[in-house]
XYZ file of C-alpha atoms in Angstrom:
674
model
C 104.981 78.845 66.908
C 105.192 79.655 70.595
C 105.396 83.433 70.544
C 102.577 85.772 69.741
C 102.769 86.127 65.938
C 100.047 87.265 63.608
C 99.616 85.214 60.470
C 98.544 86.601 57.112
C 94.849 85.910 57.671
C 94.831 87.716 61.012
C 96.511 90.762 59.473
C 94.031 90.836 56.625
C 91.139 90.547 59.078
C 92.555 93.390 61.162
C 92.865 95.626 58.110
C 89.309 94.747 57.124
C 88.028 95.647 60.596
C 90.035 98.866 60.557
C 88.370 99.998 57.337
C 84.925 98.887 58.546
C 84.862 100.532 61.979
C 87.140 103.538 61.471
C 86.179 105.358 58.231
C 88.506 108.276 58.980
C 89.815 110.753 56.426
C 93.089 112.469 57.165
C 95.377 114.765 55.248
C 98.344 112.632 56.318
C 99.064 109.001 57.055
C 98.043 108.530 60.681
C 100.442 105.687 61.345
C 103.567 107.414 60.074
C 102.886 110.957 61.331
C 101.439 110.461 64.782
C 103.142 113.486 66.257
C 102.467 115.878 63.394
C 99.657 118.403 63.222
C 96.816 117.193 61.078
C 93.192 117.765 60.326
C 90.972 114.799 60.977
C 87.411 114.355 59.790
C 85.097 111.445 60.348
C 82.372 109.912 62.470
C 82.595 108.342 65.894
C 80.958 105.048 66.832
C 77.644 106.795 67.421
C 77.664 108.305 63.928
C 78.385 111.841 65.173
C 80.493 113.873 62.722
C 83.543 115.688 64.033
C 86.517 117.690 62.838
C 89.619 117.964 65.005
C 93.013 119.552 64.672
C 96.107 118.370 66.582
C 94.001 115.606 68.102
C 96.889 113.182 68.321
C 98.709 115.316 70.850
C 96.225 114.174 73.503
C 96.113 110.456 72.741
C 98.842 109.284 75.116
C 99.635 106.291 72.940
C 102.763 105.344 74.903
C 104.762 105.023 71.686
C 107.912 105.625 73.653
C 107.302 102.508 75.693
C 108.814 99.431 74.155
C 106.362 96.578 74.536
C 107.661 93.073 75.043
C 106.303 90.283 72.905
C 103.450 88.575 74.740
C 103.067 84.859 74.307
C 99.796 83.436 73.061
C 98.326 79.971 72.739
C 100.196 77.983 70.100
C 96.904 76.357 69.092
C 93.256 77.047 69.722
C 92.973 73.557 71.224
C 95.280 74.553 74.077
C 93.004 77.439 75.017
C 89.883 75.284 74.911
C 91.436 72.541 77.034
C 92.830 75.059 79.525
C 89.432 76.697 79.972
C 87.714 73.344 80.397
C 90.373 72.247 82.867
C 89.973 75.455 84.862
C 86.176 75.449 84.981
C 85.753 71.723 85.584
C 87.262 71.718 89.043
C 87.038 69.468 92.049
C 83.827 71.188 93.133
C 82.106 70.043 89.928
C 82.783 66.441 90.920
C 82.006 66.524 94.629
C 79.363 69.246 94.860
C 77.058 69.139 91.824
C 75.683 65.589 92.326
C 74.834 66.369 95.939
C 73.143 69.669 95.055
C 71.229 67.933 92.280
C 69.685 65.187 94.427
C 68.941 67.639 97.239
C 66.898 69.819 94.921
C 64.692 67.512 92.931
C 67.068 65.235 91.032
C 66.456 65.529 87.296
C 64.028 68.401 87.878
C 66.962 70.468 89.180
C 68.301 70.646 85.630
C 65.486 73.047 84.704
C 66.457 75.887 87.078
C 70.127 75.002 86.579
C 69.992 75.531 82.798
C 67.911 78.698 83.161
C 70.377 80.167 85.660
C 73.250 79.093 83.420
C 71.823 81.082 80.502
C 70.777 84.133 82.521
C 73.719 84.428 84.902
C 76.586 82.089 84.046
C 76.925 82.654 80.305
C 76.691 86.490 80.410
C 79.423 86.749 83.064
C 81.570 84.165 81.306
C 81.298 85.957 77.953
C 81.960 89.364 79.514
C 85.168 88.271 81.227
C 86.473 86.379 78.195
C 85.803 89.403 75.975
C 87.510 91.749 78.438
C 90.644 89.628 78.542
C 90.828 89.031 74.813
C 90.240 92.670 73.826
C 93.029 94.116 75.959
C 95.315 91.036 76.141
C 96.286 92.012 79.659
C 95.962 90.562 83.122
C 92.926 90.494 85.378
C 94.238 93.677 87.020
C 94.884 95.723 83.889
C 91.546 95.038 82.159
C 89.857 97.219 84.755
C 91.402 100.239 83.079
C 87.939 100.231 81.523
C 86.911 102.007 84.744
C 89.939 103.272 86.728
C 87.772 104.053 89.752
C 87.069 100.345 90.227
C 90.482 98.981 89.352
C 90.605 97.656 92.906
C 88.343 94.870 91.627
C 91.409 93.548 89.833
C 93.386 93.575 93.070
C 90.577 91.699 94.829
C 90.269 88.928 92.230
C 94.026 88.357 92.215
C 94.078 88.167 95.998
C 91.197 85.678 96.055
C 92.785 83.601 93.309
C 96.016 83.333 95.313
C 94.230 82.315 98.517
C 92.193 79.755 96.566
C 95.415 78.407 95.033
C 96.866 77.915 98.502
C 93.788 75.972 99.558
C 93.879 73.803 96.479
C 97.573 73.063 96.943
C 96.678 71.327 100.194
C 93.748 69.454 98.611
C 96.106 68.104 95.943
C 98.494 67.165 98.742
C 95.783 65.072 100.405
C 95.149 63.298 97.108
C 98.846 62.542 96.825
C 98.716 60.970 100.295
C 95.830 58.721 99.247
C 97.424 57.562 95.981
C 100.207 55.320 97.419
C 97.692 53.723 99.785
C 95.545 52.757 96.770
C 98.062 50.040 95.896
C 97.797 48.275 99.246
C 95.788 45.102 99.754
C 93.520 45.384 101.596
C 92.845 49.079 101.241
C 93.897 50.700 104.541
C 90.738 52.778 104.900
C 88.677 49.591 105.224
C 90.496 48.252 108.288
C 90.389 48.675 112.030
C 93.106 47.779 114.502
C 95.696 50.026 112.869
C 97.688 52.677 114.686
C 95.323 55.413 113.546
C 92.164 53.611 114.649
C 90.305 54.112 117.903
C 88.167 51.663 119.823
C 85.147 53.257 118.106
C 86.228 51.977 114.673
C 83.920 49.758 112.622
C 85.561 48.044 109.602
C 84.126 48.199 106.109
C 82.154 45.027 105.430
C 83.402 44.732 101.874
C 86.899 43.913 103.129
C 85.895 41.292 105.679
C 87.447 37.943 104.936
C 85.409 35.952 102.440
C 83.516 33.056 103.895
C 83.230 34.498 107.369
C 79.867 34.258 109.030
C 78.859 35.799 112.284
C 77.280 38.618 114.194
C 78.801 42.015 113.731
C 78.237 45.674 113.522
C 77.740 47.697 110.366
C 78.060 51.445 109.919
C 77.047 53.581 106.996
C 78.213 57.077 106.249
C 74.942 58.416 107.513
C 76.531 58.052 110.919
C 74.058 55.361 112.047
C 75.383 52.053 113.299
C 73.463 48.870 112.786
C 74.459 46.145 115.211
C 73.492 42.486 115.478
C 73.486 41.695 111.758
C 74.159 38.153 110.613
C 76.391 38.714 107.590
C 77.247 35.915 105.183
C 79.980 36.298 102.551
C 80.517 34.064 99.549
C 84.017 33.525 98.242
C 82.892 33.321 94.617
C 81.895 36.870 93.863
C 82.630 38.880 97.024
C 78.928 39.634 97.338
C 77.129 39.042 100.553
C 73.621 38.883 101.893
C 72.370 40.367 105.076
C 69.855 38.691 107.293
C 68.791 41.052 109.985
C 68.264 39.220 113.252
C 68.427 42.161 115.595
C 69.117 45.763 114.795
C 69.726 48.664 117.011
C 70.800 52.185 116.208
C 73.679 53.815 117.981
C 74.662 57.421 117.878
C 77.548 58.425 115.647
C 79.473 59.733 118.639
C 79.946 56.140 119.837
C 81.333 54.662 116.587
C 83.061 55.731 113.384
C 83.614 54.027 110.065
C 87.099 52.852 109.148
C 87.217 55.189 106.152
C 86.393 58.216 108.285
C 89.038 57.342 110.867
C 91.626 56.837 108.126
C 90.844 60.320 106.798
C 90.785 62.082 110.159
C 93.453 60.198 112.092
C 95.887 59.063 109.401
C 95.772 61.552 106.532
C 95.023 64.641 108.621
C 96.168 63.446 112.067
C 93.509 65.884 113.212
C 94.174 67.743 116.458
C 91.451 68.418 119.064
C 90.735 71.946 117.806
C 91.801 75.137 116.076
C 93.867 76.141 119.088
C 96.087 73.053 118.729
C 98.131 73.063 115.523
C 100.356 70.371 117.082
C 103.243 70.483 114.630
C 103.850 69.347 111.039
C 103.466 65.641 110.171
C 106.146 64.633 107.681
C 103.732 63.087 105.185
C 101.482 66.145 104.813
C 104.505 68.450 104.538
C 106.039 66.240 101.851
C 102.733 65.970 99.996
C 102.346 69.752 100.023
C 105.890 70.165 98.699
C 105.233 67.701 95.862
C 101.972 69.496 95.079
C 103.766 72.836 94.788
C 106.586 71.268 92.753
C 104.232 69.667 90.218
C 102.336 72.939 89.840
C 105.577 74.868 89.370
C 106.704 72.540 86.588
C 103.354 73.030 84.874
C 103.502 76.843 84.863
C 107.256 77.413 84.631
C 107.006 78.668 81.038
C 103.576 80.248 81.302
C 101.040 79.373 78.634
C 103.731 77.606 76.635
C 104.042 74.896 79.278
C 100.427 75.002 80.484
C 99.237 74.598 76.903
C 101.168 71.338 76.598
C 100.311 69.894 80.004
C 96.547 70.318 79.541
C 96.549 67.818 76.681
C 96.942 65.243 79.450
C 95.412 66.842 82.538
C 92.254 68.127 80.815
C 91.468 64.999 78.795
C 92.469 62.280 81.261
C 89.640 63.052 83.739
C 87.038 62.402 81.025
C 88.669 59.095 80.161
C 88.803 58.034 83.808
C 85.238 59.184 84.532
C 84.009 57.240 81.497
C 85.810 54.111 82.706
C 84.277 54.511 86.165
C 80.810 54.951 84.654
C 81.163 51.881 82.443
C 82.318 49.789 85.372
C 79.674 51.249 87.668
C 76.916 50.467 85.168
C 77.730 46.747 85.432
C 77.286 46.645 89.208
C 74.206 45.490 91.063
C 72.243 48.470 92.306
C 73.789 50.893 89.809
C 70.386 51.496 88.232
C 68.950 52.486 91.598
C 71.779 54.980 92.031
C 71.179 56.539 88.627
C 67.436 56.618 89.222
C 68.007 58.345 92.548
C 70.260 60.858 90.767
C 67.848 61.635 87.930
C 64.363 60.962 89.283
C 62.606 64.337 89.065
C 60.762 65.847 91.977
C 58.991 68.749 90.303
C 57.572 69.983 93.602
C 61.077 71.294 94.356
C 60.711 73.783 91.508
C 58.189 75.677 93.614
C 60.772 76.248 96.336
C 62.858 79.413 96.212
C 65.824 77.571 97.704
C 66.098 75.341 94.615
C 66.489 78.312 92.285
C 68.940 80.016 94.618
C 71.123 76.933 94.860
C 71.009 76.550 91.073
C 72.339 80.105 90.740
C 75.026 79.484 93.342
C 76.138 76.252 91.654
C 76.360 77.924 88.236
C 78.227 80.912 89.628
C 80.848 78.954 91.540
C 81.351 76.082 89.081
C 82.007 78.192 85.957
C 84.701 80.249 87.677
C 83.867 83.895 86.873
C 85.024 86.675 89.212
C 88.242 84.879 90.145
C 90.369 86.303 87.328
C 91.104 82.976 85.635
C 88.779 83.476 82.667
C 90.218 86.915 81.949
C 93.774 85.619 82.221
C 93.350 82.650 79.887
C 91.431 84.707 77.313
C 94.155 87.369 77.339
C 96.435 84.938 75.494
C 93.966 84.527 72.616
C 94.449 86.034 69.186
C 92.535 89.265 68.827
C 90.137 87.984 66.168
C 89.176 84.814 68.035
C 85.409 84.277 68.163
C 85.047 84.643 71.914
C 81.231 84.623 71.761
C 81.091 81.192 70.160
C 83.747 79.879 72.536
C 81.846 81.164 75.558
C 78.616 79.429 74.559
C 80.352 76.126 73.815
C 82.574 76.165 76.903
C 79.783 76.966 79.367
C 77.734 74.060 78.050
C 80.698 71.669 78.048
C 81.874 72.647 81.526
C 78.492 72.392 83.197
C 77.659 69.279 81.211
C 80.803 67.756 82.695
C 79.393 68.262 86.186
C 76.276 66.339 85.214
C 78.349 63.628 83.498
C 80.576 63.113 86.539
C 77.497 62.533 88.678
C 76.913 59.173 86.962
C 80.351 57.949 88.080
C 79.471 58.871 91.658
C 75.961 57.458 91.863
C 76.457 54.187 90.014
C 79.020 53.200 92.647
C 77.007 54.620 95.544
C 73.978 52.745 94.217
C 75.981 49.525 94.384
C 77.109 50.340 97.918
C 73.492 50.975 98.896
C 72.480 47.655 97.354
C 75.213 45.763 99.188
C 74.505 47.288 102.595
C 70.747 47.484 102.260
C 70.868 51.125 103.319
C 68.931 53.915 101.512
C 71.256 55.743 99.151
C 70.323 59.185 100.494
C 72.188 58.272 103.677
C 75.436 58.258 101.679
C 74.780 61.639 100.107
C 77.535 64.018 101.106
C 79.387 66.781 99.338
C 82.853 68.237 99.608
C 85.755 66.442 101.234
C 83.376 63.996 102.919
C 82.383 62.592 99.515
C 85.866 62.585 97.981
C 87.879 61.303 100.922
C 85.413 59.237 102.962
C 82.246 58.083 101.182
C 83.541 57.286 97.692
C 86.729 55.508 98.853
C 84.551 53.314 101.056
C 82.189 52.662 98.152
C 85.125 51.645 95.949
C 86.101 48.988 98.468
C 82.983 47.015 97.520
C 84.136 46.647 93.905
C 86.199 43.771 92.520
C 89.888 44.741 92.411
C 89.213 47.897 94.466
C 92.850 49.022 94.198
C 92.437 49.632 90.461
C 89.325 51.769 90.872
C 90.850 53.678 93.773
C 93.845 54.614 91.611
C 91.552 55.710 88.781
C 89.360 57.770 91.098
C 92.152 59.651 92.857
C 94.042 60.011 89.582
C 90.955 61.660 88.141
C 90.631 64.020 91.104
C 94.336 64.865 90.916
C 94.252 65.861 87.236
C 91.050 67.840 87.740
C 92.645 69.719 90.623
C 95.911 70.420 88.785
C 94.125 72.016 85.825
C 92.411 74.554 88.042
C 95.594 75.074 90.019
C 97.611 76.018 86.935
C 95.160 78.799 86.124
C 94.871 80.028 89.713
C 98.606 80.650 89.916
C 98.899 81.847 86.328
C 96.311 84.540 87.127
C 98.580 86.134 89.721
C 101.778 85.523 87.759
C 100.319 87.100 84.612
C 99.453 90.198 86.617
C 103.019 90.385 87.903
C 104.414 89.870 84.388
C 102.218 92.622 82.937
C 103.249 95.010 85.697
C 106.966 94.335 85.049
C 107.099 93.165 81.409
C 110.892 93.211 81.194
C 111.112 90.549 83.870
C 111.251 87.631 81.405
C 113.446 84.903 80.003
C 115.631 83.105 82.520
C 114.704 85.619 85.192
C 111.066 84.669 84.730
C 111.733 81.019 85.584
C 113.831 81.957 88.622
C 111.193 84.435 89.750
C 108.449 81.807 89.496
C 110.500 79.319 91.506
C 111.023 81.897 94.244
C 107.345 82.830 94.142
C 106.224 79.201 94.493
C 108.703 78.668 97.333
C 107.067 81.561 99.140
C 103.649 80.002 98.471
C 104.881 76.732 99.999
C 105.926 78.520 103.180
C 102.579 80.338 103.360
C 100.698 77.051 102.932
C 102.605 75.159 105.635
C 100.079 75.948 108.407
C 97.503 74.027 106.348
C 99.708 70.937 106.606
C 99.793 70.966 110.417
C 97.651 68.654 112.506
C 95.275 71.554 113.053
C 95.502 72.654 109.428
C 92.063 71.322 108.552
C 90.514 73.872 110.901
C 92.371 76.677 109.105
C 91.400 75.224 105.733
C 87.727 75.016 106.634
C 87.703 78.570 107.978
C 89.207 79.939 104.751
C 87.020 77.786 102.527
C 83.872 78.767 104.421
C 84.383 82.527 104.386
C 86.684 83.376 101.446
C 84.011 83.753 98.789
C 81.120 84.704 101.062
C 81.203 88.396 100.129
C 83.759 89.360 97.520
C 83.074 87.052 94.563
C 79.409 87.952 94.241
C 80.168 91.646 94.735
C 82.825 91.454 92.024
C 80.257 89.977 89.645
C 77.823 92.803 90.306
C 80.531 95.467 89.966
C 81.729 93.983 86.679
C 78.211 94.225 85.281
C 77.886 97.810 86.528
C 81.216 99.063 85.194
C 80.851 97.441 81.770
C 77.161 97.996 81.041
C 76.431 101.208 82.960
C 79.691 103.143 83.403
C 81.599 102.239 80.245
C 78.442 101.611 78.273
C 77.024 98.371 76.939
C 76.812 99.801 73.413
C 80.509 100.661 73.460
C 81.465 97.249 74.790
C 79.453 95.491 72.108
C 81.272 97.612 69.538
C 84.561 96.466 71.053
C 83.465 92.844 70.765
C 82.295 93.475 67.208
C 85.751 94.791 66.403
C 87.157 91.414 67.479
C 84.699 88.910 66.036
C 83.347 90.882 63.073
C 79.711 90.951 64.173
C 77.713 92.528 66.948
C 76.631 90.155 69.741
C 72.884 89.788 70.361
C 71.177 92.670 72.154
C 69.975 90.269 74.847
C 73.407 90.528 76.468
C 72.763 94.211 77.160
C 69.585 93.339 79.071
C 71.309 90.545 80.955
C 74.386 92.555 81.894
C 72.423 95.596 83.001
C 69.483 94.059 84.813
C 69.059 90.285 85.017
C 72.541 89.045 85.958
C 73.274 91.653 88.684
C 69.781 91.105 90.114
C 70.343 87.360 90.329
C 73.745 87.842 91.920
C 72.258 90.223 94.472
C 69.681 87.599 95.425
C 72.442 85.014 95.765
C 74.365 87.381 98.035
C 71.374 87.987 100.300
C 70.556 84.281 100.444
C 74.181 83.436 101.298
C 74.136 85.798 104.259
C 70.653 84.730 105.356
C 71.470 81.008 105.304
C 74.759 81.420 107.166
C 75.702 78.724 109.651
C 79.011 78.358 111.531
C 81.547 75.970 109.992
C 82.279 72.626 111.619
C 84.986 69.971 111.375
C 84.020 66.526 112.646
C 82.543 67.301 116.072
C 84.305 70.653 116.419
C 82.164 73.807 116.160
C 83.847 77.166 115.582
C 83.355 79.666 118.385
C 82.341 83.287 118.057
C 85.917 84.569 117.991
C 86.857 82.267 115.116
C 83.670 83.159 113.275
C 84.586 86.820 113.633
C 88.044 86.042 112.203
C 86.335 84.338 109.297
C 84.219 87.384 108.531
C 87.319 89.570 108.772
C 88.960 87.341 106.150
C 85.865 87.551 103.988
C 85.719 91.331 104.119
C 89.497 91.773 103.773
C 89.441 90.516 100.191
C 86.827 93.180 99.415
C 88.765 96.049 101.040
C 91.001 96.761 97.986
C 87.942 97.842 96.002
C 86.828 100.832 98.129
C 90.437 101.571 99.140
C 91.504 101.949 95.503
C 88.428 104.048 94.699
C 89.211 106.448 97.564
C 92.838 106.665 96.451
C 91.885 107.476 92.848
C 89.386 110.120 93.880
C 91.892 111.695 96.249
C 94.710 111.868 93.690
C 92.556 113.114 90.802
C 92.240 116.858 90.268
C 88.966 118.799 90.126
C 85.805 118.926 92.173
C 84.044 115.743 93.215
C 81.946 115.547 90.041
C 84.946 116.108 87.790
C 86.889 113.483 89.694
C 84.074 110.977 89.353
C 83.784 111.649 85.644
C 87.533 111.321 85.112
C 87.914 108.126 87.110
C 84.839 106.555 85.514
C 86.147 107.180 81.992
C 88.209 104.414 80.386
C 91.893 105.263 80.408
C 94.110 105.433 77.322
C 95.367 101.961 78.261
C 91.959 100.558 77.339
C 92.618 99.857 73.676
C 92.646 96.875 71.299
C 95.402 94.327 71.721
C 95.909 94.455 67.948
C 98.522 97.229 67.442
C 97.302 98.176 63.964
C 93.905 99.160 65.365
C 94.944 101.161 68.417
C 95.548 104.635 67.029
C 92.342 104.882 65.059
C 90.383 103.207 67.857
C 91.476 105.884 70.333
C 90.692 108.634 67.842
C 87.260 107.210 67.147
C 86.298 106.683 70.799
C 87.701 110.040 71.943
C 84.328 111.683 71.321
C 82.157 109.080 73.007
C 80.611 110.056 76.308
C 80.124 107.572 79.144
C 76.780 105.788 79.277
C 76.062 106.567 82.902
C 72.914 108.595 82.325
C 71.664 107.815 78.846
C 69.007 105.101 78.552
C 68.884 102.752 76.811
C 72.623 102.307 76.517
C 72.595 100.416 73.236
C 72.928 101.976 69.809
C 72.799 99.999 66.591
């Protein structure tokens, strides 16, 4: 069943929860006489007895508003796969392995797991619970604290900008895919129209049986000349006998794979000031990227829930195939050993713990609105606590798992070239579009493995992309709920067309400079601040004890008290440290040899701060439009609005009556009551 429909078990559970949490006695039936005068006796969530008359006249239940049916996941599996697909993004594949080896290899798992439990899981659980309780968008859930509803505006804005970035990344993958079927692979060759006289071909594609002096370049940027290289036609392996070696600076030579990326795929211009027009292939790739995404989200969670059966499972199949193949290669063991070999001395360095926190924070995906959005389509009684624990472990375990696919192949490349593997260690686009494609060229039938690799990256990217756009579209749908049916599909097509036009500058020859500027500064300030503000508004302003009661209403049991401690103290403290470290370790972005000047850096910081502006702007607006003195305005805007209520309709009236007498937890310590 596609539409949101409660089955018999859910209804029974809701009635059970209603009787358990709202032991109210009334002289009339509260559901059939909402507008009538009645005497109500009972206890609030803190156990305080009260007696009220005509209480329902102040509830503002919006009974006159006709609510549209909100779709939900047809099956629990669709939700699980969507969350995994969203959290296991491209960054998990091309960033985690690099961070791991840079910070002690296997020893890095110790601070990583600790930071996951103390920072990642609490934020993940909080956002999932927020979305599931209210069943509204990442804007509307912040009715829990109207003063800070601008946080919802900020996360939607960041999610949209991130979606634009990722649309271009998917476009680059689509450019690579057709080239994967060519023999030889084009990124292994020199002498093509995109190559310069500095190009050095990949040795793995040199004609078998050739012997002679040549020049070799690794992705460390160091060129080794005067090598006598012998190839055997039997197994495509070769041996190197170093006769003479000299080291040249990277500015004098470039690998074939790097030139293919910069000069063919990107057609990179000299600098930010030179956009130099739109190449047809990047424009077409961007259009296909937007089209595929549109088809995936055209019917909301109904279509996303079906697509993820392929896009969320296929990456694991492809990664497993790559690992199995990589494990059979010479040097694969050295790559795995390099990946896992622990250097416990790194645990004594503050930087290791900071980078573990950063990796957890950015790889799980909190503070971007996606978790709230996907959870908002859950059934009200879904066990969100159990799901949060399982999903955080699966998603971060996937990062670790993908590292084996990377380092088995890089280990083989290191073995073939006789170059230390750490010289191939890159993260980001350099790993995905330069290093790994070159490493694949050393495998038998490299076209097959290239298709599998870029197919894996494509499906990983699409999963995250679906959620990024669905975050903004869900907000729009909840703001104008009557805009549905056929109009919804037309509206989404128009919306995605607008996104395509906005993204076009990224497809220009200077688009990489724009991309890098956005990627470098977008999350520098706002995401971490959003995480801290979420902890503050839920655990301090609204009250951790009240929020745990809300969760208990959904899952039937109170979550462990440790979450109160984490939300109030540990998690915001860790995020604050991450924020300070991010600012302290700031360096200007670069693309190839191009370094961003002071003016462009200033533009980057303006972009970074602009996504944060909605938060104080909304707070000022709410304070200005609220009546009373400053203290009364603060109290009013820090109190959850009447829109903060259970998504289950049968629980709303009594929930609002019961919580009417609860005071905010801004001054009372501790904030937890059993």
